[in-house]
Short mmCIF file of C-alpha atoms in Angstrom, two decimals:
data_model
loop_
_atom_site.label_atom_id
_atom_site.label_comp_id
_atom_site.label_asym_id
_atom_site.label_seq_id
_atom_site.Cartn_x
_atom_site.Cartn_y
_atom_site.Cartn_z
CA MET A 1 12.81 -4.32 -2.81
CA CYS A 2 10.35 -2.61 -0.47
CA ILE A 3 9.86 -1.67 3.17
CA ALA A 4 6.90 -3.38 4.86
CA VAL A 5 4.82 -2.09 7.75
CA PHE A 6 2.27 -4.37 9.44
CA THR A 7 -0.51 -3.01 11.60
CA GLY A 8 -3.43 -4.51 13.51
CA GLY A 9 -6.91 -5.17 12.19
CA ARG A 10 -7.77 -7.46 9.31
CA HIS A 11 -5.27 -8.04 6.53
CA PRO A 12 -5.23 -9.96 3.25
CA PRO A 13 -3.78 -13.46 3.25
CA PRO A 14 -0.14 -13.53 2.16
CA ARG A 15 -0.97 -15.19 -1.16
CA SER A 16 -3.07 -12.15 -2.14
CA ALA A 17 -0.04 -9.92 -1.61
CA THR A 18 2.19 -12.01 -3.88
CA PRO A 19 1.83 -9.68 -6.91
CA ILE A 20 2.85 -6.67 -4.83
CA PHE A 21 6.03 -8.32 -3.59
CA ALA A 22 6.69 -9.83 -7.02
CA GLN A 23 6.81 -6.37 -8.54
CA ASN A 24 8.57 -4.54 -5.71
CA GLY A 25 10.69 -7.30 -4.21
CA LEU A 26 10.62 -8.74 -0.71
CA PRO A 27 11.05 -6.33 2.22
CA VAL A 28 14.55 -5.19 3.11
CA TYR A 29 13.15 -3.83 6.37
CA THR A 30 10.00 -4.89 8.22
CA VAL A 31 8.23 -2.98 10.98
CA ALA A 32 5.34 -4.31 13.07
CA ALA A 33 3.00 -1.92 14.87
CA ASP A 34 1.83 -3.59 18.09
CA SER A 35 -0.56 -6.42 17.15
CA GLY A 36 0.55 -6.04 13.55
CA LEU A 37 3.26 -8.44 14.71
CA ILE A 38 0.77 -11.29 14.21
CA ALA A 39 0.34 -10.45 10.52
CA ALA A 40 4.07 -9.76 10.16
CA GLU A 41 4.94 -13.22 11.44
CA GLU A 42 2.34 -14.80 9.14
CA TYR A 43 3.81 -13.03 6.10
CA ALA A 44 7.38 -13.68 7.24
CA ALA A 45 6.69 -17.41 7.43
CA PHE A 46 5.07 -17.43 3.98
CA PHE A 47 7.63 -15.32 2.12
CA GLY A 48 10.74 -16.06 4.14
CA PHE A 49 11.78 -12.71 5.63
CA GLY A 50 12.24 -11.52 9.22
CA VAL A 51 10.79 -8.85 11.50
CA ASP A 52 13.31 -6.07 12.09
CA ARG A 53 11.44 -3.67 14.38
CA ILE A 54 8.39 -3.80 16.65
CA VAL A 55 6.93 -0.48 17.84
CA GLY A 56 3.95 0.68 19.88
CA ASP A 57 2.49 0.60 23.35
CA MET A 58 1.70 -3.13 22.93
CA ASP A 59 -1.75 -2.79 24.48
CA SER A 60 -3.35 -4.66 21.57
CA LEU A 61 -0.93 -7.56 21.90
CA ASP A 62 -1.71 -7.64 25.61
CA SER A 63 -5.48 -7.64 24.99
CA LEU A 64 -5.12 -10.51 22.51
CA GLY A 65 -3.06 -12.53 24.96
CA ALA A 66 -0.18 -12.47 22.50
CA ALA A 67 2.35 -10.37 24.40
CA GLY A 68 4.46 -13.50 24.90
CA ARG A 69 5.48 -13.27 21.25
CA LEU A 70 7.73 -10.33 22.17
CA ALA A 71 9.92 -12.59 24.30
CA THR A 72 11.20 -14.32 21.17
CA TYR A 73 12.83 -11.11 19.89
CA PRO A 74 16.01 -9.37 21.06
CA ALA A 75 15.40 -6.35 23.24
CA GLY A 76 16.94 -4.08 20.61
CA VAL A 77 14.20 -4.96 18.12
CA ILE A 78 11.41 -3.68 20.39
CA ARG A 79 10.60 -0.01 20.90
CA ARG A 80 7.85 0.18 23.50
CA TRP A 81 6.00 3.48 23.83
CA ASN A 82 3.87 4.86 26.63
CA ARG A 83 0.14 4.60 26.00
CA ASP A 84 -0.15 8.39 26.27
CA LYS A 85 1.48 9.52 23.04
CA ASP A 86 0.73 11.82 20.11
CA ASP A 87 0.95 9.23 17.31
CA SER A 88 -0.94 6.01 16.76
CA ASP A 89 1.09 2.81 16.68
CA THR A 90 0.59 2.71 12.89
CA GLU A 91 1.97 6.23 12.54
CA LEU A 92 4.98 5.33 14.70
CA ALA A 93 5.67 2.34 12.45
CA LEU A 94 5.28 4.38 9.25
CA LYS A 95 7.66 7.03 10.60
CA GLU A 96 10.13 4.28 11.50
CA ALA A 97 9.90 2.90 7.96
CA CYS A 98 10.31 6.31 6.33
CA ALA A 99 13.29 7.10 8.57
CA TYR A 100 14.91 3.82 7.55
CA ARG A 101 14.32 4.61 3.89
CA ALA A 102 15.80 8.09 4.26
CA GLY A 103 18.86 6.71 6.02
CA HIS A 104 19.46 3.99 3.45
CA ALA A 105 18.65 5.84 0.26
CA PRO A 106 20.96 5.01 -2.66
CA PRO A 107 23.25 7.75 -3.96
CA PRO A 108 21.66 9.98 -6.61
CA ALA A 109 21.90 8.58 -10.11
CA ALA A 110 21.85 10.31 -13.44
CA PRO A 111 18.37 11.72 -14.14
CA GLU A 112 17.74 9.26 -16.95
CA THR A 113 18.55 6.27 -14.72
CA ASP A 114 17.20 7.56 -11.40
CA ILE A 115 15.37 4.84 -9.45
CA PRO A 116 12.93 5.82 -6.70
CA ALA A 117 13.62 4.72 -3.15
CA PRO A 118 11.91 1.49 -2.07
CA PRO A 119 8.15 1.86 -1.61
CA VAL A 120 6.64 1.59 1.84
CA VAL A 121 3.93 -1.09 1.83
CA LEU A 122 1.41 -0.99 4.70
CA VAL A 123 -0.41 -4.25 5.42
CA GLY A 124 -3.56 -4.48 7.57
CA GLY A 125 -5.78 -1.91 9.23
CA SER A 126 -9.18 -3.11 7.98
CA GLY A 127 -12.16 -3.79 10.22
CA GLY A 128 -12.38 -3.20 13.96
CA ARG A 129 -12.45 0.35 15.29
CA SER A 130 -13.58 2.92 12.74
CA ASP A 131 -11.44 5.63 14.33
CA HIS A 132 -8.31 3.52 13.76
CA PHE A 133 -9.36 3.04 10.12
CA ALA A 134 -9.83 6.81 9.79
CA ALA A 135 -6.38 7.35 11.29
CA VAL A 136 -4.86 5.14 8.57
CA ILE A 137 -6.72 7.09 5.88
CA ARG A 138 -5.33 10.28 7.39
CA THR A 139 -1.74 9.12 6.80
CA LEU A 140 -2.25 8.80 3.03
CA GLY A 141 -0.39 11.57 1.24
CA SER A 142 1.31 12.75 4.44
CA ALA A 143 5.05 13.04 5.02
CA HIS A 144 5.02 9.46 6.37
CA SER A 145 2.48 8.06 3.92
CA PRO A 146 2.67 4.48 2.71
CA ASP A 147 3.05 4.15 -1.05
CA ILE A 148 0.84 1.08 -1.11
CA TRP A 149 -1.74 0.02 1.47
CA LEU A 150 -2.92 -3.58 1.43
CA ALA A 151 -6.28 -3.60 3.16
CA GLU A 152 -8.32 -6.76 3.58
CA GLU A 153 -9.83 -6.76 0.08
CA GLN A 154 -8.17 -3.85 -1.74
CA ALA A 155 -4.82 -2.47 -2.72
CA VAL A 156 -4.61 1.29 -2.26
CA TYR A 157 -1.96 3.13 -4.27
CA VAL A 158 -0.91 6.63 -3.25
CA LEU A 159 -0.01 8.74 -6.28
CA ASN A 160 1.77 12.01 -5.55
CA ALA A 161 2.58 14.49 -8.29
CA GLU A 162 5.61 15.65 -6.29
CA SER A 163 7.14 12.18 -5.99
CA PRO A 164 8.60 9.62 -8.41
CA ARG A 165 5.42 7.58 -7.89
CA ALA A 166 2.88 9.68 -9.75
CA ALA A 167 1.73 7.03 -12.23
CA LEU A 168 -0.13 3.75 -11.98
CA ALA A 169 -1.32 1.21 -14.54
CA VAL A 170 -3.54 -1.67 -13.42
CA ARG A 171 -4.13 -4.78 -15.51
CA GLY A 172 -6.56 -7.64 -15.03
CA LEU A 173 -9.66 -5.62 -14.14
CA THR A 174 -13.13 -6.72 -15.21
CA GLU A 175 -16.32 -4.68 -15.40
CA ALA A 176 -17.36 -6.22 -12.08
CA ASP A 177 -14.37 -4.70 -10.25
CA ALA A 178 -14.90 -1.45 -8.37
CA VAL A 179 -12.20 1.21 -8.77
CA SER A 180 -12.32 4.32 -6.60
CA VAL A 181 -10.23 7.51 -6.56
CA PHE A 182 -10.03 10.05 -3.73
CA PRO A 183 -7.86 13.09 -3.17
CA CYS A 184 -5.67 12.58 -0.12
CA ARG A 185 -6.71 16.09 0.92
CA PRO A 186 -9.73 17.93 -0.55
CA ASP A 187 -8.25 20.44 -2.97
CA SER A 188 -9.91 22.05 -5.96
CA ALA A 189 -6.47 22.64 -7.49
CA ALA A 190 -5.61 18.92 -7.41
CA LYS A 191 -5.60 17.14 -10.75
CA ILE A 192 -5.26 13.55 -11.93
CA ARG A 193 -5.56 12.08 -15.40
CA ALA A 194 -7.10 8.65 -15.90
CA GLU A 195 -7.55 6.51 -19.00
CA GLY A 196 -9.78 3.46 -19.30
CA LEU A 197 -12.48 4.23 -16.72
CA PHE A 198 -16.20 4.02 -17.47
CA TRP A 199 -16.90 7.33 -15.74
CA ASP A 200 -14.54 10.15 -16.74
CA ILE A 201 -12.82 11.69 -13.70
CA ASN A 202 -10.48 14.11 -15.46
CA ALA A 203 -12.68 17.18 -14.87
CA LEU A 204 -13.78 16.50 -11.30
CA ASP A 205 -13.46 19.17 -8.62
CA TRP A 206 -11.34 17.30 -6.09
CA GLY A 207 -12.13 19.89 -3.46
CA ALA A 208 -15.71 18.62 -3.32
CA GLU A 209 -15.89 15.40 -5.34
CA ALA A 210 -14.47 11.89 -5.54
CA SER A 211 -14.94 8.83 -7.75
CA LEU A 212 -16.55 5.96 -5.84
CA SER A 213 -17.23 2.54 -7.39
CA ASN A 214 -16.06 3.45 -10.87
CA ARG A 215 -15.09 0.62 -13.22
CA ILE A 216 -13.10 -0.24 -16.30
CA ALA A 217 -14.56 0.90 -19.64
CA PRO A 218 -16.07 -1.94 -21.71
CA ASP A 219 -13.62 -1.55 -24.61
CA TYR A 220 -10.64 -1.59 -22.24
CA ALA A 221 -12.01 -4.75 -20.58
CA ARG A 222 -12.67 -6.39 -23.95
CA ASP A 223 -9.16 -5.66 -25.21
CA SER A 224 -7.47 -6.44 -21.86
CA ARG A 225 -5.98 -2.96 -21.74
CA PRO A 226 -4.71 -1.48 -18.45
CA VAL A 227 -6.47 1.33 -16.62
CA SER A 228 -3.92 4.08 -16.05
CA PHE A 229 -3.64 7.06 -13.72
CA PHE A 230 -1.23 9.98 -13.56
CA ALA A 231 -1.24 12.56 -10.75
CA ILE A 232 -0.62 16.01 -12.20
CA ARG A 233 -1.09 18.11 -9.08
CA GLY A 234 -1.57 16.94 -5.50
CA ALA A 235 -1.84 13.46 -4.02
CA PHE A 236 -4.48 10.81 -4.66
CA SER A 237 -5.41 7.38 -3.38
CA VAL A 238 -6.52 4.80 -5.95
CA TYR A 239 -8.45 1.78 -4.66
CA VAL A 240 -8.43 -1.42 -6.72
CA PRO A 241 -9.53 -4.94 -5.73
CA LEU A 242 -6.78 -7.36 -4.78
CA ASP A 243 -8.64 -10.02 -6.74
CA GLY A 244 -8.13 -8.00 -9.90
CA ILE A 245 -4.38 -7.68 -9.34
CA CYS A 246 -4.04 -11.40 -8.58
CA ARG A 247 -6.09 -12.29 -11.63
CA GLU A 248 -3.60 -10.71 -14.02
CA ALA A 249 -0.62 -10.69 -11.66
CA ALA A 250 0.76 -7.54 -13.22
CA GLN A 251 0.73 -3.82 -12.54
CA SER A 252 2.99 -0.83 -12.98
CA PHE A 253 3.51 1.77 -10.27
CA GLY A 254 5.65 4.85 -10.68
CA GLY A 255 6.92 3.93 -14.12
CA SER A 256 5.97 2.71 -17.55
CA ARG A 257 7.15 -0.88 -17.29
CA THR A 258 4.79 -3.59 -16.10
CA THR A 259 6.38 -6.45 -14.20
CA GLU A 260 4.98 -9.94 -14.69
CA PHE A 261 5.98 -13.09 -12.88
CA SER A 262 5.72 -16.80 -13.35
CA GLU A 263 3.09 -19.28 -12.21
CA LYS A 264 5.77 -20.76 -9.96
CA THR A 265 5.91 -17.52 -8.00
CA LEU A 266 2.16 -17.62 -7.42
CA HIS A 267 2.24 -21.17 -6.06
CA THR A 268 5.35 -20.94 -3.90
CA GLY A 269 5.03 -17.38 -2.67
CA LYS A 270 8.74 -16.90 -3.39
CA ALA A 271 9.62 -13.81 -5.40
#
């Protein structure tokens, strides 16, 4: 299971998100940030879940002539904020999602069987105003960071050495797929280990450098081996193409087991 947050801007079609929900499960709680309600309703219709909370000042819904959508929801679902506020609508929605996760966390299990809390999956935020895009980037690695961000063409995984989700393995990549890695905050002490990339990133100074448009190593592509990452110190964002994930329909995030799913799941959108 996961917690989904939908924000405005461009988003991938629901079918492209099928592998993410196949691995993590359908949302147990869904939050829409203002005009993210449009994407939330599109995904809800495709996958068969509901919208639990709508937050924001609703100015984007108003400007799109879509404010009437709010009338179909109970008043208790909507949390309308004044336009003059400290957080963006996306930040409000992420904080709502993280608060829900904290309040519904399962009781601690034995260390050897401990399961991380549901990941927060952010959908949307591509295109449009560059300052809004920068504001989304700014949330990565923060206290209310999404664990996965589904932008229009890419899946962005946030790996944090201090969290249960420090590891990532991605299958299905070809040498034509761009893979990028950035520190969530410039920090020369940050460290991540990667295996299977063409350009070695293990010795980069993350206080001044990043890895843009890297790719899978030829031998890993030839042998269909996954590209893997492990955050050792600090937090990182790993950008991979959604096409690559859909091609193989398998990835592993925060653990060593890769989850695969059937062709039926791909065609029906039901996980």
